[in-house]
mmCIF file of N, CA and C in Angstrom:
data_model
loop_
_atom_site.group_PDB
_atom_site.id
_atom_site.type_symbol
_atom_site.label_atom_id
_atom_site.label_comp_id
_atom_site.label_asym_id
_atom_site.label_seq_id
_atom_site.Cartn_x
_atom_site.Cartn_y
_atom_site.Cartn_z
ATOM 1 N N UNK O 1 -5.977 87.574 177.201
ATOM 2 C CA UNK O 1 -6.925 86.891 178.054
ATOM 3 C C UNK O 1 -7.812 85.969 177.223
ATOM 4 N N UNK O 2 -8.673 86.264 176.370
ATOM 5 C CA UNK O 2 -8.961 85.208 175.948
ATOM 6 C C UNK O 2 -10.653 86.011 176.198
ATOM 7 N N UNK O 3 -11.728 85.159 175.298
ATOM 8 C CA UNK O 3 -13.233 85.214 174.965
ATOM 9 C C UNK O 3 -13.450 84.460 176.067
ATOM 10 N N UNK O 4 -12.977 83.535 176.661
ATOM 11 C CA UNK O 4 -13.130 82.451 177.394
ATOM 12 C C UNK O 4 -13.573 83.184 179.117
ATOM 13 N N UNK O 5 -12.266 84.023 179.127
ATOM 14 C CA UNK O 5 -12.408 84.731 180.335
ATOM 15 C C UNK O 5 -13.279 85.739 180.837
ATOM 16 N N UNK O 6 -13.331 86.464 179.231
ATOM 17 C CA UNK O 6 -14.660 87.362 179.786
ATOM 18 C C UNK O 6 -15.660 87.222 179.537
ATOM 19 N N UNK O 7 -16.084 85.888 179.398
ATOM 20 C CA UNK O 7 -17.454 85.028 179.829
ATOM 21 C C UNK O 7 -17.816 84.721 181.203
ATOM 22 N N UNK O 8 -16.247 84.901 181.375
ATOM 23 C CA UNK O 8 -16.514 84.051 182.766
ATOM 24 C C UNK O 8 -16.333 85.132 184.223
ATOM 25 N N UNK O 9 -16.032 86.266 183.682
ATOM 26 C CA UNK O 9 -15.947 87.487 184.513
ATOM 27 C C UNK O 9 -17.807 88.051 184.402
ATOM 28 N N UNK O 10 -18.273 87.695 182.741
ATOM 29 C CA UNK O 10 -19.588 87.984 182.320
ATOM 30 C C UNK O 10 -20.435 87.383 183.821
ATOM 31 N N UNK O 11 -20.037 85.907 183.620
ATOM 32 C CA UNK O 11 -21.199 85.280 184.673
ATOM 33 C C UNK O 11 -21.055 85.696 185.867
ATOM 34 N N UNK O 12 -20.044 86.282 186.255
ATOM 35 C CA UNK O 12 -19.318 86.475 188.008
ATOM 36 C C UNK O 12 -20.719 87.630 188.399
ATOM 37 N N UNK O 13 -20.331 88.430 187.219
ATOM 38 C CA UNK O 13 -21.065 89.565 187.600
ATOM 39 C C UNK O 13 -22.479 89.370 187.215
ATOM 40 N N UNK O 14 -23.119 88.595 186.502
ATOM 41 C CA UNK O 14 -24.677 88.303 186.749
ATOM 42 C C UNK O 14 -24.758 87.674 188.071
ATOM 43 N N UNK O 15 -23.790 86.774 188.685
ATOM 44 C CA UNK O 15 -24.398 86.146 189.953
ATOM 45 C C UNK O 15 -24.470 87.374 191.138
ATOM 46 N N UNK O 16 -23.502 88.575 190.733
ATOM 47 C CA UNK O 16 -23.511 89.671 191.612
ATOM 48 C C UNK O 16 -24.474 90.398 191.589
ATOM 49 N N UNK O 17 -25.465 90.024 190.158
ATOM 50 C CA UNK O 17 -26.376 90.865 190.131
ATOM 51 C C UNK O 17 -27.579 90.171 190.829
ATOM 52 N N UNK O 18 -27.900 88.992 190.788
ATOM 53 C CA UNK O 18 -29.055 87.753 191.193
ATOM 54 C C UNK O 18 -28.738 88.677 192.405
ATOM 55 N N UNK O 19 -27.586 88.200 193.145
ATOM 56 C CA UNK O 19 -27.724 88.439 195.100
ATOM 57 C C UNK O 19 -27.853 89.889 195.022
ATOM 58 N N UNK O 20 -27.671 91.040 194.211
ATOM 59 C CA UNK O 20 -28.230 92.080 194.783
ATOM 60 C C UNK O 20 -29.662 92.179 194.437
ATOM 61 N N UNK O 21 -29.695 91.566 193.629
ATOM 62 C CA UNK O 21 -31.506 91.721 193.263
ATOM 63 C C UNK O 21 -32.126 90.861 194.259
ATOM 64 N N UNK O 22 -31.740 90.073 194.688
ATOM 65 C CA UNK O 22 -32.596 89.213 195.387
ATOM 66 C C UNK O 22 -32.279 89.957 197.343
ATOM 67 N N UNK O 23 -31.497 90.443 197.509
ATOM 68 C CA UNK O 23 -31.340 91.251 198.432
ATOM 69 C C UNK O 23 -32.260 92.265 198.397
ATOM 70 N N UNK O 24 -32.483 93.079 197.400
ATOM 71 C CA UNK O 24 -33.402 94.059 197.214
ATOM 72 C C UNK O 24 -34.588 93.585 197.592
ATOM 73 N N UNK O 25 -35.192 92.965 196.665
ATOM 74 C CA UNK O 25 -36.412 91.979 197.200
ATOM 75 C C UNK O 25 -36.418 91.850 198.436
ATOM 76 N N UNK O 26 -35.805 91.270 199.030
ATOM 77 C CA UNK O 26 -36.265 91.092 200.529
ATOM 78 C C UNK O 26 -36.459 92.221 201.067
ATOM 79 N N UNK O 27 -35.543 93.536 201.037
ATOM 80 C CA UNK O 27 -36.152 94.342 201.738
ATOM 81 C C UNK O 27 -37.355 95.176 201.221
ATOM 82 N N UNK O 28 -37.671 95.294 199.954
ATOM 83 C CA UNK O 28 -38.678 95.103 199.799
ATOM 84 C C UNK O 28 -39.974 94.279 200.507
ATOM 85 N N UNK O 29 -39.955 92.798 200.509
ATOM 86 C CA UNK O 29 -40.758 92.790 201.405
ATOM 87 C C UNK O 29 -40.965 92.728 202.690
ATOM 88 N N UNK O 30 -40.002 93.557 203.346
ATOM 89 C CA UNK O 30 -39.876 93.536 204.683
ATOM 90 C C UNK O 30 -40.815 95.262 204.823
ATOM 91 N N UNK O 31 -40.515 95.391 203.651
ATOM 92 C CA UNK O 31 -41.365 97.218 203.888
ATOM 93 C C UNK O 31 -42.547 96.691 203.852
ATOM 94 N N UNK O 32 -42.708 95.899 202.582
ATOM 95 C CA UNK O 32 -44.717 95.621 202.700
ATOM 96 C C UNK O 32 -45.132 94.510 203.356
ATOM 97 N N UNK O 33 -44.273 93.791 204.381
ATOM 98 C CA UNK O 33 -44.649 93.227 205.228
ATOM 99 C C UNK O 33 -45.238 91.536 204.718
ATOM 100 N N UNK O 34 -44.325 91.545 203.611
ATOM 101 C CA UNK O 34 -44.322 90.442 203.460
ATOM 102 C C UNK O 34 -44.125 89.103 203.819
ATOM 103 N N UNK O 35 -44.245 87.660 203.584
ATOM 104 C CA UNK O 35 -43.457 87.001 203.780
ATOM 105 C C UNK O 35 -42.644 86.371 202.490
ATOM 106 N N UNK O 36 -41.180 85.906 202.825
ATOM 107 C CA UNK O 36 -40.481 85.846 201.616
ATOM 108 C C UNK O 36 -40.236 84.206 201.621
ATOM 109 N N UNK O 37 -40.825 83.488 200.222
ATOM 110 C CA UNK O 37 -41.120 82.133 199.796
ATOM 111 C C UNK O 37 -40.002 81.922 198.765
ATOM 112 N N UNK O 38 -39.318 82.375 198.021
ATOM 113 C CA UNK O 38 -38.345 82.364 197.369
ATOM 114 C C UNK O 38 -38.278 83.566 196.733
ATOM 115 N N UNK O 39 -37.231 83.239 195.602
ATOM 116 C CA UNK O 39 -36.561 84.770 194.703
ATOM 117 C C UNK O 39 -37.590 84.688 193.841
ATOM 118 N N UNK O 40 -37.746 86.281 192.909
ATOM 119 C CA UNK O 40 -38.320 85.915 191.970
ATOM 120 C C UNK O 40 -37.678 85.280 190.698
ATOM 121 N N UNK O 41 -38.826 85.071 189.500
ATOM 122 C CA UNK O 41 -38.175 83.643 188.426
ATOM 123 C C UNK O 41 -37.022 84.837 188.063
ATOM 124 N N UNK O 42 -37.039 86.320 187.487
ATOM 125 C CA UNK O 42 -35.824 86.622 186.977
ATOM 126 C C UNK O 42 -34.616 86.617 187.705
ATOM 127 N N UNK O 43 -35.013 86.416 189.008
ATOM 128 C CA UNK O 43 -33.494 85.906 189.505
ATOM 129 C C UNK O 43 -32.793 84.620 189.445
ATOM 130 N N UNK O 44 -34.012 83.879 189.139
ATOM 131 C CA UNK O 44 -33.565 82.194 189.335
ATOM 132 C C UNK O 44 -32.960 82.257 187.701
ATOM 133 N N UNK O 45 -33.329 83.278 186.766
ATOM 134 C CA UNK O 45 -32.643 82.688 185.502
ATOM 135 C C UNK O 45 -31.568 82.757 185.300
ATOM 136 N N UNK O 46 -30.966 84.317 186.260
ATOM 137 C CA UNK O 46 -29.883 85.251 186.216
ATOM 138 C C UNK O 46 -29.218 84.165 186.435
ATOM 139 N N UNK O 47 -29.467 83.369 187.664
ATOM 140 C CA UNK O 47 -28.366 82.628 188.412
ATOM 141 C C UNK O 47 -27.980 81.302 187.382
ATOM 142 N N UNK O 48 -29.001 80.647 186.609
ATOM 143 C CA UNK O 48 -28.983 79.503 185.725
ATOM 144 C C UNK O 48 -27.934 80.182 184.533
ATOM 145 N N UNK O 49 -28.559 81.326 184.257
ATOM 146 C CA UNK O 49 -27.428 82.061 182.958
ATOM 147 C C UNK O 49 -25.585 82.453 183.751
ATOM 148 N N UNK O 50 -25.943 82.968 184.792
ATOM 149 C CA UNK O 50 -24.641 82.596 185.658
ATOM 150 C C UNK O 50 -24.045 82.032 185.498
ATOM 151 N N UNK O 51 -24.607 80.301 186.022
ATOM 152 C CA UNK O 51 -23.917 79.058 186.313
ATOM 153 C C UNK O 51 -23.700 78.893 185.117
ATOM 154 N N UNK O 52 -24.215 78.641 183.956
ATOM 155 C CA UNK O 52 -23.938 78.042 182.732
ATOM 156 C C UNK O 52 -22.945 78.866 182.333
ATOM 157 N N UNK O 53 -22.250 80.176 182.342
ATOM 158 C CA UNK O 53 -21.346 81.150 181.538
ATOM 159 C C UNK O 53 -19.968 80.610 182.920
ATOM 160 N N UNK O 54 -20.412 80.642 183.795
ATOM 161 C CA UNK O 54 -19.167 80.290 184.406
ATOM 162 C C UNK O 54 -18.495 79.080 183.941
ATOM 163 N N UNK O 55 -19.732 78.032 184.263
ATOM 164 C CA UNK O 55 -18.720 76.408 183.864
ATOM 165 C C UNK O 55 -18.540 76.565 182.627
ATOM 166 N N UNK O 56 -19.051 77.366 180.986
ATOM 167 C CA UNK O 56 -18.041 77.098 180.181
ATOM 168 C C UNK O 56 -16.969 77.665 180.391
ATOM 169 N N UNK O 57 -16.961 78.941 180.937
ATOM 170 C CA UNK O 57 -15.577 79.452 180.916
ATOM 171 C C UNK O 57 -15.074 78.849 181.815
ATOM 172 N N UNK O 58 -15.345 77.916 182.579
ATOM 173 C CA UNK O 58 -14.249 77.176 183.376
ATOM 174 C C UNK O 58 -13.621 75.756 182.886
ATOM 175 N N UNK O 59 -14.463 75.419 182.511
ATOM 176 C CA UNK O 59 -13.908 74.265 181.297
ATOM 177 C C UNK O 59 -13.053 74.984 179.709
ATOM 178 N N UNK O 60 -13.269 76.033 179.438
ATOM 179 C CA UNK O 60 -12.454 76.553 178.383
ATOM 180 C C UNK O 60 -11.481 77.288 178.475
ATOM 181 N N UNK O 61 -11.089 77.933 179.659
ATOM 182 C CA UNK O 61 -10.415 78.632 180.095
ATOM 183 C C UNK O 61 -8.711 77.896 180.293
ATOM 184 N N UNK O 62 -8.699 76.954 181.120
ATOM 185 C CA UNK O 62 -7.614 76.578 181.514
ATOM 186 C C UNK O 62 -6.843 76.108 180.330
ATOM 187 N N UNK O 63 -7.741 75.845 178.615
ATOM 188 C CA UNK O 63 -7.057 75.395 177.787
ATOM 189 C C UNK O 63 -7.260 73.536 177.799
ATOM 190 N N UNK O 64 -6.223 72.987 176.456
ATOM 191 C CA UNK O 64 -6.575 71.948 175.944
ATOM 192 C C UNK O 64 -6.940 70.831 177.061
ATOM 193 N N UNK O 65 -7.430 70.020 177.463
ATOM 194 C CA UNK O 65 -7.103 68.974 177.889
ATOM 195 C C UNK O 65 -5.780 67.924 177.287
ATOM 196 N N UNK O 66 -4.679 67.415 177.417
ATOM 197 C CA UNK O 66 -3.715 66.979 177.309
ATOM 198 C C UNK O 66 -4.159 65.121 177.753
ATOM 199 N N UNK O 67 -3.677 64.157 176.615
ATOM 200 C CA UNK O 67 -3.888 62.829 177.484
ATOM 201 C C UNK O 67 -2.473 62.461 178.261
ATOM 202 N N UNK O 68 -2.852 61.897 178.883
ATOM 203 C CA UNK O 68 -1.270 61.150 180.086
ATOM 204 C C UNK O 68 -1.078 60.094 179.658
ATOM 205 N N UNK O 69 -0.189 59.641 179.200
ATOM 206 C CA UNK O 69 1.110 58.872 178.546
ATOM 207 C C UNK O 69 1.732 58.285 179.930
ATOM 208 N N UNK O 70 1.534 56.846 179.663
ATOM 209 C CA UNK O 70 1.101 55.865 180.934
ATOM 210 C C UNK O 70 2.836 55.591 180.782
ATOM 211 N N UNK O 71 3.220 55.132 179.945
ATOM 212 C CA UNK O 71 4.953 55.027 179.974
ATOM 213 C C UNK O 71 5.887 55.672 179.693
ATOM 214 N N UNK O 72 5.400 57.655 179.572
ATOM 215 C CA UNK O 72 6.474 58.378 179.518
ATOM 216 C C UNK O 72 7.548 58.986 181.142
ATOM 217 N N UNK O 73 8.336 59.166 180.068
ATOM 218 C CA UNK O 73 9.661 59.575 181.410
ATOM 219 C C UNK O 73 9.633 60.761 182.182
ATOM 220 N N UNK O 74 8.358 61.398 181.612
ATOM 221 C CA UNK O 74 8.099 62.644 182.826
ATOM 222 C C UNK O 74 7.450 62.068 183.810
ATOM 223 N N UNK O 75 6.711 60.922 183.817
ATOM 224 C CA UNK O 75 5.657 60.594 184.828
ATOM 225 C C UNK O 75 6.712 59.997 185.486
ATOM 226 N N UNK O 76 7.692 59.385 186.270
ATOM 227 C CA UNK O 76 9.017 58.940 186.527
ATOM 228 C C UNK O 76 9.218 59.645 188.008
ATOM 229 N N UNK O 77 9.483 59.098 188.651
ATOM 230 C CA UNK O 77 10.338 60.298 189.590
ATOM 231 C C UNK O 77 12.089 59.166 190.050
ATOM 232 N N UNK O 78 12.536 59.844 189.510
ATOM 233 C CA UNK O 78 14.349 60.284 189.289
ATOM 234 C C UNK O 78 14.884 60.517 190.573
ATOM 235 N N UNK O 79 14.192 60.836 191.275
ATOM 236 C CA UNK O 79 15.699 61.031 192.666
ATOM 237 C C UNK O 79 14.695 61.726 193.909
ATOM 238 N N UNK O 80 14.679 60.927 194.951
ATOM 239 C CA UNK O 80 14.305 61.536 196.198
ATOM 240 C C UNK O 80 14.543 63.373 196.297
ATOM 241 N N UNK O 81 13.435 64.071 196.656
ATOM 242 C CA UNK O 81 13.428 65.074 197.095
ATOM 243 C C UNK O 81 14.429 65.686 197.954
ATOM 244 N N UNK O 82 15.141 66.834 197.696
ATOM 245 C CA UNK O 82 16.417 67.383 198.338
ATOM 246 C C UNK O 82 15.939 67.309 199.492
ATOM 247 N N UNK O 83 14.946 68.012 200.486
ATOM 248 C CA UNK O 83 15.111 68.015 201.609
ATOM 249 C C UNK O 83 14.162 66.512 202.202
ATOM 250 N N UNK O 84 14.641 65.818 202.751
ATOM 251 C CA UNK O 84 14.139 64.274 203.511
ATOM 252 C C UNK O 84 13.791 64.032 205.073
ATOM 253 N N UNK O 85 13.662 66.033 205.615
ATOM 254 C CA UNK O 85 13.753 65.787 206.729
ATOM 255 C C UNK O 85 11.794 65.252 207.339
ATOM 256 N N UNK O 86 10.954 65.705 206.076
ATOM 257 C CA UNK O 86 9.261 65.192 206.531
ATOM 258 C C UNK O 86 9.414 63.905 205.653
ATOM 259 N N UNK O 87 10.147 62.917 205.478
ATOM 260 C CA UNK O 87 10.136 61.283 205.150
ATOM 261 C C UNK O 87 10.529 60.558 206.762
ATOM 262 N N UNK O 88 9.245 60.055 207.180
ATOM 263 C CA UNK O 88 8.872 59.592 208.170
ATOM 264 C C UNK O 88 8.818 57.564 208.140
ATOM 265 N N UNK O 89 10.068 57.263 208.516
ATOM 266 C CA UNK O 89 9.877 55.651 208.486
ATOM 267 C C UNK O 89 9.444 55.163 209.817
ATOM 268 N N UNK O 90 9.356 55.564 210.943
ATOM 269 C CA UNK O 90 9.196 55.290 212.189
ATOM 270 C C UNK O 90 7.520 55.184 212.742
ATOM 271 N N UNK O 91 6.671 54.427 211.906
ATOM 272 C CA UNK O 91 5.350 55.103 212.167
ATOM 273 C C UNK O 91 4.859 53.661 212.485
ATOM 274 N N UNK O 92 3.472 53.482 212.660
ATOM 275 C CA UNK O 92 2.839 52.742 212.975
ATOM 276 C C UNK O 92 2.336 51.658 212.050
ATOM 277 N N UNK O 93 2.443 51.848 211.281
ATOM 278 C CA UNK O 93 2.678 50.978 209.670
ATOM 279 C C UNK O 93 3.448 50.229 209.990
ATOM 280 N N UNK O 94 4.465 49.954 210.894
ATOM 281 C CA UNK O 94 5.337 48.435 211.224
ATOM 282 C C UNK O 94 4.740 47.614 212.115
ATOM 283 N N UNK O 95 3.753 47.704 212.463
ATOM 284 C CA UNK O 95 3.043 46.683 213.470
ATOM 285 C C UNK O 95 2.111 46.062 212.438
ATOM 286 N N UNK O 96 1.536 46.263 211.490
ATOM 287 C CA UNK O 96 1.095 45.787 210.596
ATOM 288 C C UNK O 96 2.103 44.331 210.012
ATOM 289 N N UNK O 97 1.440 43.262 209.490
ATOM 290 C CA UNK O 97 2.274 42.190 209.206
ATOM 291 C C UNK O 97 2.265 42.138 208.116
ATOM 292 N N UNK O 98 3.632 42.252 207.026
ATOM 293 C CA UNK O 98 3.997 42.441 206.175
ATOM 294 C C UNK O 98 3.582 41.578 204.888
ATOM 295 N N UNK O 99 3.230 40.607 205.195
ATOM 296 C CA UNK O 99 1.975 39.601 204.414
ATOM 297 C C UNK O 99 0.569 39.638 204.532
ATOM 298 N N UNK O 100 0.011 39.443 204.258
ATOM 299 C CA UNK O 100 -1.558 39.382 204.619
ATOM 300 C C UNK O 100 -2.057 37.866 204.108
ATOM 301 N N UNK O 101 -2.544 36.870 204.634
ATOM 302 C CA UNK O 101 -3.153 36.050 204.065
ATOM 303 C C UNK O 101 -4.774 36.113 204.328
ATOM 304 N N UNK O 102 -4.891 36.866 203.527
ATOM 305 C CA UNK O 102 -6.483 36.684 202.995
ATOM 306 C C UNK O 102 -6.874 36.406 202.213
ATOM 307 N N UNK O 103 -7.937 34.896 202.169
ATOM 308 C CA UNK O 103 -8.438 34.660 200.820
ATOM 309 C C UNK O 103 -9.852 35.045 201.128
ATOM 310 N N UNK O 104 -9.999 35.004 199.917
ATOM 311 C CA UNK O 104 -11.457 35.185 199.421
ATOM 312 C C UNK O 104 -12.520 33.992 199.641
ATOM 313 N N UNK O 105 -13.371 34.525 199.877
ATOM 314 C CA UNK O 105 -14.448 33.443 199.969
ATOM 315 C C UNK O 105 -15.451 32.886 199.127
#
């Protein structure tokens, strides 16, 4: 699996912890008859330390970024798809006029 992943299982479960803490809280102040204005700050950090452990492990996780090679022969496609029965020529795209003369102004 990788360091990558259990960073990112790390953050899953702080955000599980923010919403139960912040769940708690509320009923908390529903006992003392509070009114509820937001979470408190240690939840807002949980969730910032969260978000930040997730997106690295989501940016590190999947591995290298790769560049795309504008004239290789994988990018190519070689031969119509075996089955051709959802290739639809009969559509409304032929009432359209096959030139356009529009210039610019």
């Amino acid at each position: 699996m990788g360091i990558g992943f259990a960073v990112g299982v790390l953050g899953v479960l702080i955000f599980f912890h923010a919403a139960y803490s912040t769940v708690q809280y509320r009923a908390l102040l529903k006992i003392t008859e509070e009114e509820f204005s937001g979470p408190p700050m240690n939840v807002v950090i949980e969730l910032l330390v969260g978000f930040v452990l997730c997106m690295w492990a989501g940016l590190t996780v999947p591995g290298k970024f790769l560049s795309i090679l504008p004239y290789s022969e994988e990018n190519r496609v070689v031969a119509l798809p075996a089955n051709t029965d959802f290739m639809i020529f009969n559509h409304r795209g032929k009432a359209l006029p096959l030139e356009i003369d529009a210039k610019l102004k």
